[in-house]
């Protein structure tokens, strides 16, 4: 009787979502956009943001000097410089005449919001209406993603790479050309952001070894092209007689740090780590008295959904018929975590944006009953006051 009741409720929700899809999407788009751009002048502006603003000024057509591209290379925490495309959103903004930092943020947020819905369109055939709606709720209203949208570099503009990744991995076996482009993209992420390169290519290694590529030769050829382009992109830096060297760095935050930080990012609790001052925390609690309690509720909700999705997946999976995004999640959750643990590097929440997307996909695909997924996702939005 309970199952019948749940099924009838789910049918009603599916019907409502299908019949009102455009209106619902407009409401989600507008509400989330408002959350991201309100109080836009109160944003972090430290060394990285100052560097991004400097890139924007240097990429203005009137001041762009192709013989001096030093301004595109910034040192990472390892000492090895991030590739020149790390600041591609800022440079593109400069090329089209944007010079104000907050204007850039608004424009970037607006287009990244559109890209999230493009991603939803790309995966719509793999999800039911309830699953897709729940996915959008979790992504659009995650507190950490909302605050992170007000930051700089491709690390915080992950949507621009994520849409390419989703399209290419779905269509990797569509043709030889698609396999080659996916391989080329996978390696070329090295010059965008190191954590994205590690995430994508650690997953690719297992997919390759488990025969998830029909055109392996073209995939490898694409990786070689990506390697060549990556080397070329560092030539302006190396021509300045600089050496590529690694700094001595701190170790990781502990054996389980990858999984702890991953879960904090998915639930939005990582927002707490963006607030480093006791005074800032006190000021935030004055504005939002229930801030701390709401984030604890979110952490519980996402942990519950993740555990439930893993249980349901293990109950019903078939080894030779695992969905591609389930595969990506499982590999990133295990192998990528083990790799970072062996590397013994300090990890930060902004390394995990791709993980957040893939984790939410895994959750909505595997949580049952779907009515519970819908209900918890809706509660998550209500408790995600930022």
Short mmCIF file of C-alpha atoms in Angstrom, two decimals, residues 143-306:
data_model
loop_
_atom_site.label_atom_id
_atom_site.label_comp_id
_atom_site.label_asym_id
_atom_site.label_seq_id
_atom_site.Cartn_x
_atom_site.Cartn_y
_atom_site.Cartn_z
CA UNK A 143 25.80 27.05 -0.59
CA UNK A 144 29.46 26.48 -1.42
CA UNK A 145 28.81 26.60 -5.18
CA UNK A 146 26.80 29.80 -4.75
CA UNK A 147 29.59 31.62 -2.92
CA UNK A 148 32.30 30.09 -5.14
CA UNK A 149 30.58 31.48 -8.24
CA UNK A 150 31.73 34.92 -7.03
CA UNK A 151 35.39 34.02 -7.49
CA UNK A 152 38.00 34.10 -10.21
CA UNK A 153 39.92 31.76 -12.58
CA UNK A 154 38.76 28.63 -14.42
CA UNK A 155 38.91 26.78 -11.08
CA UNK A 156 35.80 28.69 -10.03
CA UNK A 157 34.43 28.78 -13.57
CA UNK A 158 34.39 24.99 -13.71
CA UNK A 159 31.09 24.94 -15.65
CA UNK A 160 32.93 25.94 -18.84
CA UNK A 161 35.06 22.78 -18.70
CA UNK A 162 32.33 20.60 -17.20
CA UNK A 163 30.00 21.08 -20.17
CA UNK A 164 32.76 19.98 -22.57
CA UNK A 165 33.60 17.01 -20.36
CA UNK A 166 29.98 15.84 -20.15
CA UNK A 167 29.42 16.20 -23.90
CA UNK A 168 32.66 14.44 -24.85
CA UNK A 169 32.43 11.56 -22.38
CA UNK A 170 28.83 10.83 -23.42
CA UNK A 171 29.85 10.84 -27.11
CA UNK A 172 33.35 9.38 -26.76
CA UNK A 173 32.41 6.27 -28.76
CA UNK A 174 30.20 8.02 -31.30
CA UNK A 175 33.02 8.22 -33.85
CA UNK A 176 36.80 8.12 -34.16
CA UNK A 177 36.81 11.91 -34.22
CA UNK A 178 34.91 12.08 -30.91
CA UNK A 179 37.37 9.65 -29.28
CA UNK A 180 40.30 11.75 -30.49
CA UNK A 181 38.76 15.03 -29.28
CA UNK A 182 37.99 13.52 -25.89
CA UNK A 183 41.60 12.36 -25.53
CA UNK A 184 42.90 15.76 -26.63
CA UNK A 185 40.59 17.59 -24.20
CA UNK A 186 41.51 15.24 -21.35
CA UNK A 187 45.22 15.98 -21.55
CA UNK A 188 44.82 19.66 -22.42
CA UNK A 189 43.05 20.25 -19.08
CA UNK A 190 46.61 20.30 -17.71
CA UNK A 191 46.95 23.93 -18.85
CA UNK A 192 43.63 24.90 -17.27
CA UNK A 193 43.80 23.49 -13.74
CA UNK A 194 45.88 20.65 -12.29
CA UNK A 195 43.13 19.08 -10.08
CA UNK A 196 40.79 18.80 -13.09
CA UNK A 197 43.59 17.10 -15.05
CA UNK A 198 44.10 14.59 -12.23
CA UNK A 199 40.35 13.95 -11.84
CA UNK A 200 39.66 13.38 -15.55
CA UNK A 201 42.77 11.35 -16.35
CA UNK A 202 42.69 9.09 -13.29
CA UNK A 203 39.15 8.18 -14.39
CA UNK A 204 40.29 7.74 -18.01
CA UNK A 205 43.03 5.27 -17.00
CA UNK A 206 40.48 2.86 -15.54
CA UNK A 207 37.97 3.41 -18.35
CA UNK A 208 40.73 2.67 -20.85
CA UNK A 209 41.86 -0.50 -19.07
CA UNK A 210 38.26 -1.73 -18.76
CA UNK A 211 37.51 -1.28 -22.48
CA UNK A 212 35.18 1.73 -22.29
CA UNK A 213 36.76 3.16 -25.45
CA UNK A 214 35.92 1.56 -28.79
CA UNK A 215 38.58 3.59 -30.62
CA UNK A 216 41.53 3.28 -28.24
CA UNK A 217 44.12 4.27 -30.84
CA UNK A 218 42.31 7.53 -31.61
CA UNK A 219 41.87 8.25 -27.89
CA UNK A 220 45.64 7.79 -27.34
CA UNK A 221 46.38 9.90 -30.43
CA UNK A 222 44.17 12.65 -29.00
CA UNK A 223 46.12 12.53 -25.73
CA UNK A 224 49.38 12.93 -27.66
CA UNK A 225 47.98 16.00 -29.44
CA UNK A 226 46.86 17.37 -26.06
CA UNK A 227 50.36 16.77 -24.67
CA UNK A 228 51.95 18.65 -27.59
CA UNK A 229 49.57 21.61 -27.21
CA UNK A 230 50.23 21.65 -23.46
CA UNK A 231 53.99 21.83 -24.00
CA UNK A 232 53.55 24.59 -26.59
CA UNK A 233 51.43 26.61 -24.17
CA UNK A 234 54.33 26.75 -21.69
CA UNK A 235 56.87 27.96 -24.28
CA UNK A 236 56.28 31.71 -23.58
CA UNK A 237 57.00 31.00 -19.91
CA UNK A 238 60.13 28.91 -20.61
CA UNK A 239 61.51 31.45 -23.11
CA UNK A 240 62.00 33.83 -20.19
CA UNK A 241 64.81 31.50 -18.97
CA UNK A 242 62.68 30.18 -16.15
CA UNK A 243 62.88 26.69 -14.74
CA UNK A 244 59.97 24.51 -13.81
CA UNK A 245 60.50 23.60 -10.17
CA UNK A 246 58.46 22.29 -7.29
CA UNK A 247 58.29 23.98 -3.92
CA UNK A 248 58.61 22.14 -0.65
CA UNK A 249 55.02 21.84 0.49
CA UNK A 250 52.99 20.76 3.45
CA UNK A 251 51.60 17.25 3.63
CA UNK A 252 47.94 16.28 3.40
CA UNK A 253 45.35 16.99 6.07
CA UNK A 254 45.23 13.33 7.02
CA UNK A 255 44.59 9.88 5.56
CA UNK A 256 40.85 10.50 5.04
CA UNK A 257 41.15 14.15 3.94
CA UNK A 258 40.10 13.49 0.33
CA UNK A 259 36.81 11.91 1.37
CA UNK A 260 36.13 14.34 4.22
CA UNK A 261 36.67 17.42 2.07
CA UNK A 262 34.75 15.82 -0.80
CA UNK A 263 31.69 15.28 1.41
CA UNK A 264 31.97 18.79 2.85
CA UNK A 265 32.04 20.26 -0.67
CA UNK A 266 29.04 18.20 -1.81
CA UNK A 267 26.97 19.23 1.20
CA UNK A 268 28.02 22.89 0.99
CA UNK A 269 29.70 22.80 4.40
CA UNK A 270 32.97 23.85 2.73
CA UNK A 271 31.57 27.35 2.78
CA UNK A 272 32.72 27.45 6.41
CA UNK A 273 36.36 27.17 5.28
CA UNK A 274 36.01 30.33 3.19
CA UNK A 275 35.46 32.28 6.41
CA UNK A 276 38.82 32.57 8.15
CA UNK A 277 38.07 35.33 10.63
CA UNK A 278 36.19 34.94 13.90
CA UNK A 279 34.82 38.45 13.39
CA UNK A 280 33.50 37.49 9.94
CA UNK A 281 31.85 34.41 11.39
CA UNK A 282 30.20 36.48 14.12
CA UNK A 283 28.98 39.01 11.55
CA UNK A 284 27.56 36.23 9.39
CA UNK A 285 25.71 34.69 12.33
CA UNK A 286 24.22 38.12 13.09
CA UNK A 287 22.80 38.21 9.55
CA UNK A 288 21.81 34.54 9.52
CA UNK A 289 21.30 33.31 13.12
CA UNK A 290 20.62 29.72 12.03
CA UNK A 291 23.57 29.56 9.65
CA UNK A 292 25.56 26.91 11.54
CA UNK A 293 22.58 24.69 12.30
CA UNK A 294 21.34 24.80 8.71
CA UNK A 295 24.71 23.68 7.41
CA UNK A 296 24.72 20.78 9.84
CA UNK A 297 21.30 19.76 8.51
CA UNK A 298 22.61 19.96 4.93
CA UNK A 299 25.60 17.81 5.84
CA UNK A 300 23.26 15.20 7.30
CA UNK A 301 20.91 15.32 4.28
CA UNK A 302 23.67 14.85 1.70
CA UNK A 303 25.39 12.14 3.75
CA UNK A 304 22.06 10.34 3.99
CA UNK A 305 21.46 10.61 0.22
CA UNK A 306 24.98 9.48 -0.61
#
